[in-house]
mmCIF file of C-alpha atoms in Angstrom:
data_model
loop_
_atom_site.group_PDB
_atom_site.id
_atom_site.type_symbol
_atom_site.label_atom_id
_atom_site.label_comp_id
_atom_site.label_asym_id
_atom_site.label_seq_id
_atom_site.Cartn_x
_atom_site.Cartn_y
_atom_site.Cartn_z
ATOM 1 C CA MET A 1 0.000 0.000 0.000
ATOM 2 C CA PRO A 2 1.493 3.406 -0.955
ATOM 3 C CA THR A 3 2.228 5.822 1.873
ATOM 4 C CA VAL A 4 1.210 9.439 2.407
ATOM 5 C CA TYR A 5 3.304 11.434 4.870
ATOM 6 C CA ALA A 6 2.027 14.408 6.871
ATOM 7 C CA THR A 7 3.340 16.313 9.846
ATOM 8 C CA ARG A 8 1.664 15.565 13.143
ATOM 9 C CA ALA A 9 1.199 19.321 13.714
ATOM 10 C CA LEU A 10 -0.683 19.669 10.409
ATOM 11 C CA ALA A 11 -2.923 16.708 11.247
ATOM 12 C CA SER A 12 -3.781 18.247 14.621
ATOM 13 C CA VAL A 13 -4.594 21.668 13.162
ATOM 14 C CA LEU A 14 -6.748 20.146 10.419
ATOM 15 C CA CYS A 15 -8.714 18.171 13.007
ATOM 16 C CA GLU A 16 -9.241 21.394 14.995
ATOM 17 C CA LEU A 17 -10.558 23.109 11.844
ATOM 18 C CA ALA A 18 -12.961 20.215 11.308
ATOM 19 C CA ALA A 19 -14.153 20.365 14.922
ATOM 20 C CA ASP A 20 -14.728 24.122 14.659
ATOM 21 C CA ALA A 21 -16.740 23.694 11.448
ATOM 22 C CA ASP A 22 -18.834 20.765 12.740
ATOM 23 C CA PRO A 23 -21.663 20.063 11.834
ATOM 24 C CA ASP A 24 -20.551 21.523 8.482
ATOM 25 C CA SER A 25 -17.767 19.980 6.469
ATOM 26 C CA VAL A 26 -14.527 21.739 5.618
ATOM 27 C CA SER A 27 -12.277 21.428 2.571
ATOM 28 C CA VAL A 28 -8.711 22.719 2.770
ATOM 29 C CA PRO A 29 -5.949 22.710 0.123
ATOM 30 C CA LEU A 30 -2.635 21.357 1.400
ATOM 31 C CA ALA A 31 0.995 22.108 0.599
ATOM 32 C CA ALA A 32 3.932 19.719 0.886
ATOM 33 C CA THR A 33 7.565 20.162 1.849
ATOM 34 C CA PRO A 34 10.414 17.780 0.948
ATOM 35 C CA ALA A 35 11.402 15.834 4.061
ATOM 36 C CA ASN A 36 14.976 17.149 3.952
ATOM 37 C CA GLU A 37 13.651 20.709 4.386
ATOM 38 C CA LEU A 38 11.647 19.892 7.524
ATOM 39 C CA GLU A 39 12.904 20.469 11.043
ATOM 40 C CA PRO A 40 12.481 17.385 13.252
ATOM 41 C CA VAL A 41 10.725 18.029 16.559
ATOM 42 C CA SER A 42 13.197 15.642 18.195
ATOM 43 C CA GLY A 43 15.865 13.408 16.710
ATOM 44 C CA ALA A 44 15.939 12.874 12.956
ATOM 45 C CA LEU A 45 13.423 11.952 10.280
ATOM 46 C CA THR A 46 14.864 8.513 9.679
ATOM 47 C CA ALA A 47 11.592 6.915 8.534
ATOM 48 C CA VAL A 48 11.213 9.302 5.576
ATOM 49 C CA ASP A 49 13.389 9.525 2.465
ATOM 50 C CA ASN A 50 14.927 13.013 2.102
ATOM 51 C CA LYS A 51 13.146 13.786 -1.174
ATOM 52 C CA THR A 52 9.732 12.510 -0.077
ATOM 53 C CA ASP A 53 7.046 15.187 -0.032
ATOM 54 C CA VAL A 54 5.422 15.547 3.382
ATOM 55 C CA LEU A 55 2.077 17.329 3.696
ATOM 56 C CA SER A 56 3.050 20.155 5.999
ATOM 57 C CA ASP A 57 0.973 23.317 5.516
ATOM 58 C CA PHE A 58 -2.496 24.411 4.498
ATOM 59 C CA TYR A 59 -4.187 27.326 2.790
ATOM 60 C CA PHE A 60 -6.868 28.965 4.935
ATOM 61 C CA PRO A 61 -10.251 27.650 3.782
ATOM 62 C CA ASP A 62 -12.111 30.987 3.999
ATOM 63 C CA ALA A 63 -9.477 33.160 2.316
ATOM 64 C CA ALA A 64 -11.124 33.098 -1.100
ATOM 65 C CA ASP A 65 -14.822 32.714 -0.319
ATOM 66 C CA ALA A 66 -15.795 36.066 -1.884
ATOM 67 C CA ILE A 67 -13.850 35.400 -5.077
ATOM 68 C CA THR A 68 -15.030 31.809 -5.260
ATOM 69 C CA SER A 69 -18.683 32.784 -4.869
ATOM 70 C CA VAL A 70 -18.392 35.293 -7.729
ATOM 71 C CA PHE A 71 -16.274 33.307 -10.181
ATOM 72 C CA GLY A 72 -17.167 29.764 -9.118
ATOM 73 C CA MET A 73 -13.546 28.694 -8.714
ATOM 74 C CA ASP A 74 -10.816 29.065 -6.119
ATOM 75 C CA LEU A 75 -8.572 31.816 -7.468
ATOM 76 C CA ALA A 76 -6.719 32.457 -4.202
ATOM 77 C CA THR A 77 -4.902 29.125 -4.038
ATOM 78 C CA PRO A 78 -1.814 29.121 -6.281
ATOM 79 C CA ALA A 79 -2.341 26.875 -9.306
ATOM 80 C CA GLY A 80 -0.307 23.686 -9.235
ATOM 81 C CA GLN A 81 0.927 24.326 -5.700
ATOM 82 C CA THR A 82 -1.499 22.154 -3.805
ATOM 83 C CA ALA A 83 -0.102 18.737 -3.030
ATOM 84 C CA GLY A 84 -3.320 17.477 -1.531
ATOM 85 C CA ARG A 85 -6.604 18.333 0.095
ATOM 86 C CA PHE A 86 -8.121 17.779 3.516
ATOM 87 C CA VAL A 87 -11.859 17.191 3.864
ATOM 88 C CA SER A 88 -13.976 16.514 6.911
ATOM 89 C CA HIS A 89 -16.970 14.209 6.895
ATOM 90 C CA PRO A 90 -19.064 15.158 9.956
ATOM 91 C CA LYS A 91 -21.420 12.205 9.438
ATOM 92 C CA GLY A 92 -18.548 9.792 10.073
ATOM 93 C CA GLU A 93 -18.164 8.358 6.568
ATOM 94 C CA TYR A 94 -14.616 7.729 5.353
ATOM 95 C CA GLU A 95 -15.692 7.053 1.780
ATOM 96 C CA VAL A 96 -14.377 9.522 -0.779
ATOM 97 C CA SER A 97 -16.797 11.161 -3.207
ATOM 98 C CA LEU A 98 -16.495 13.377 -6.269
ATOM 99 C CA ALA A 99 -17.630 16.276 -4.070
ATOM 100 C CA ASP A 100 -14.324 15.965 -2.189
ATOM 101 C CA ASP A 101 -12.463 17.670 -5.076
ATOM 102 C CA LEU A 102 -9.962 14.864 -5.480
ATOM 103 C CA HIS A 103 -6.263 15.667 -5.509
ATOM 104 C CA VAL A 104 -3.224 13.425 -5.817
ATOM 105 C CA ARG A 105 -3.455 12.972 -2.045
ATOM 106 C CA LEU A 106 -6.576 13.369 0.031
ATOM 107 C CA LEU A 107 -6.857 13.345 3.826
ATOM 108 C CA VAL A 108 -10.302 12.579 5.248
ATOM 109 C CA ALA A 109 -11.266 13.093 8.887
ATOM 110 C CA VAL A 110 -14.351 11.986 10.783
ATOM 111 C CA PRO A 111 -15.494 12.624 14.369
ATOM 112 C CA PRO A 112 -14.190 12.635 17.072
ATOM 113 C CA TRP A 113 -11.778 14.938 15.175
ATOM 114 C CA ASN A 114 -8.372 13.678 16.182
ATOM 115 C CA PRO A 115 -5.450 12.423 14.071
ATOM 116 C CA ASP A 116 -6.349 8.816 14.938
ATOM 117 C CA HIS A 117 -9.478 9.288 12.820
ATOM 118 C CA LEU A 118 -7.652 10.628 9.783
ATOM 119 C CA ARG A 119 -7.308 8.515 6.621
ATOM 120 C CA ALA A 120 -5.343 9.023 3.387
ATOM 121 C CA TYR A 121 -6.527 8.286 -0.156
ATOM 122 C CA ASP A 122 -5.250 8.781 -3.686
ATOM 123 C CA ARG A 123 -7.130 10.662 -6.423
ATOM 124 C CA ASN A 124 -9.090 7.503 -7.271
ATOM 125 C CA GLY A 125 -10.344 7.093 -3.712
ATOM 126 C CA THR A 126 -8.009 4.159 -2.983
ATOM 127 C CA ARG A 127 -6.917 3.987 0.645
ATOM 128 C CA GLN A 128 -3.251 4.819 1.313
ATOM 129 C CA SER A 129 -1.138 4.271 4.386
ATOM 130 C CA LEU A 130 -0.804 7.467 6.462
ATOM 131 C CA VAL A 131 2.367 8.166 8.448
ATOM 132 C CA LEU A 132 2.491 11.199 10.728
ATOM 133 C CA VAL A 133 5.970 12.607 11.275
ATOM 134 C CA ASP A 134 7.117 14.787 14.152
ATOM 135 C CA ALA A 135 8.542 17.696 12.186
ATOM 136 C CA THR A 136 7.746 21.289 11.303
ATOM 137 C CA THR A 137 8.456 23.549 8.365
ATOM 138 C CA PRO A 138 11.208 26.095 8.927
ATOM 139 C CA SER A 139 9.512 29.289 10.093
ATOM 140 C CA GLU A 140 11.059 31.416 7.354
ATOM 141 C CA ASP A 141 9.885 28.975 4.649
ATOM 142 C CA ALA A 142 6.333 28.478 5.858
ATOM 143 C CA PRO A 143 3.656 29.872 3.513
ATOM 144 C CA ASN A 144 2.580 33.348 4.566
ATOM 145 C CA PHE A 145 -1.178 33.657 3.999
#
């Protein structure tokens, strides 16, 4: 089974966003950072190849609502710069649907909104292995939105 990597901090923040939005769902574009550019929380990132992309940051979900409602598309998220998408399913269903705006990598969360209830899928809705790594993006390289 292919593996999707994400930082533990990102997983926690995404689950908080889902909890705040509940009972509504949330959909958030995600950015990735090569593992060799991440800063380990403790020790080293030995379980991840240096060139492996790790989902590490997100674009705020409400940043483009006004533009999106007028033009019908998300113009605030840089084209080609989203490595994945996070979606919450408040009704507790892990299944991926076309409404989830499939990306190469998709993270799906269900209640009770913690990283243990987070699953990874590919663009076809096939389940992937999810590995959370204890690392952060360097503060000067983190997206500024």
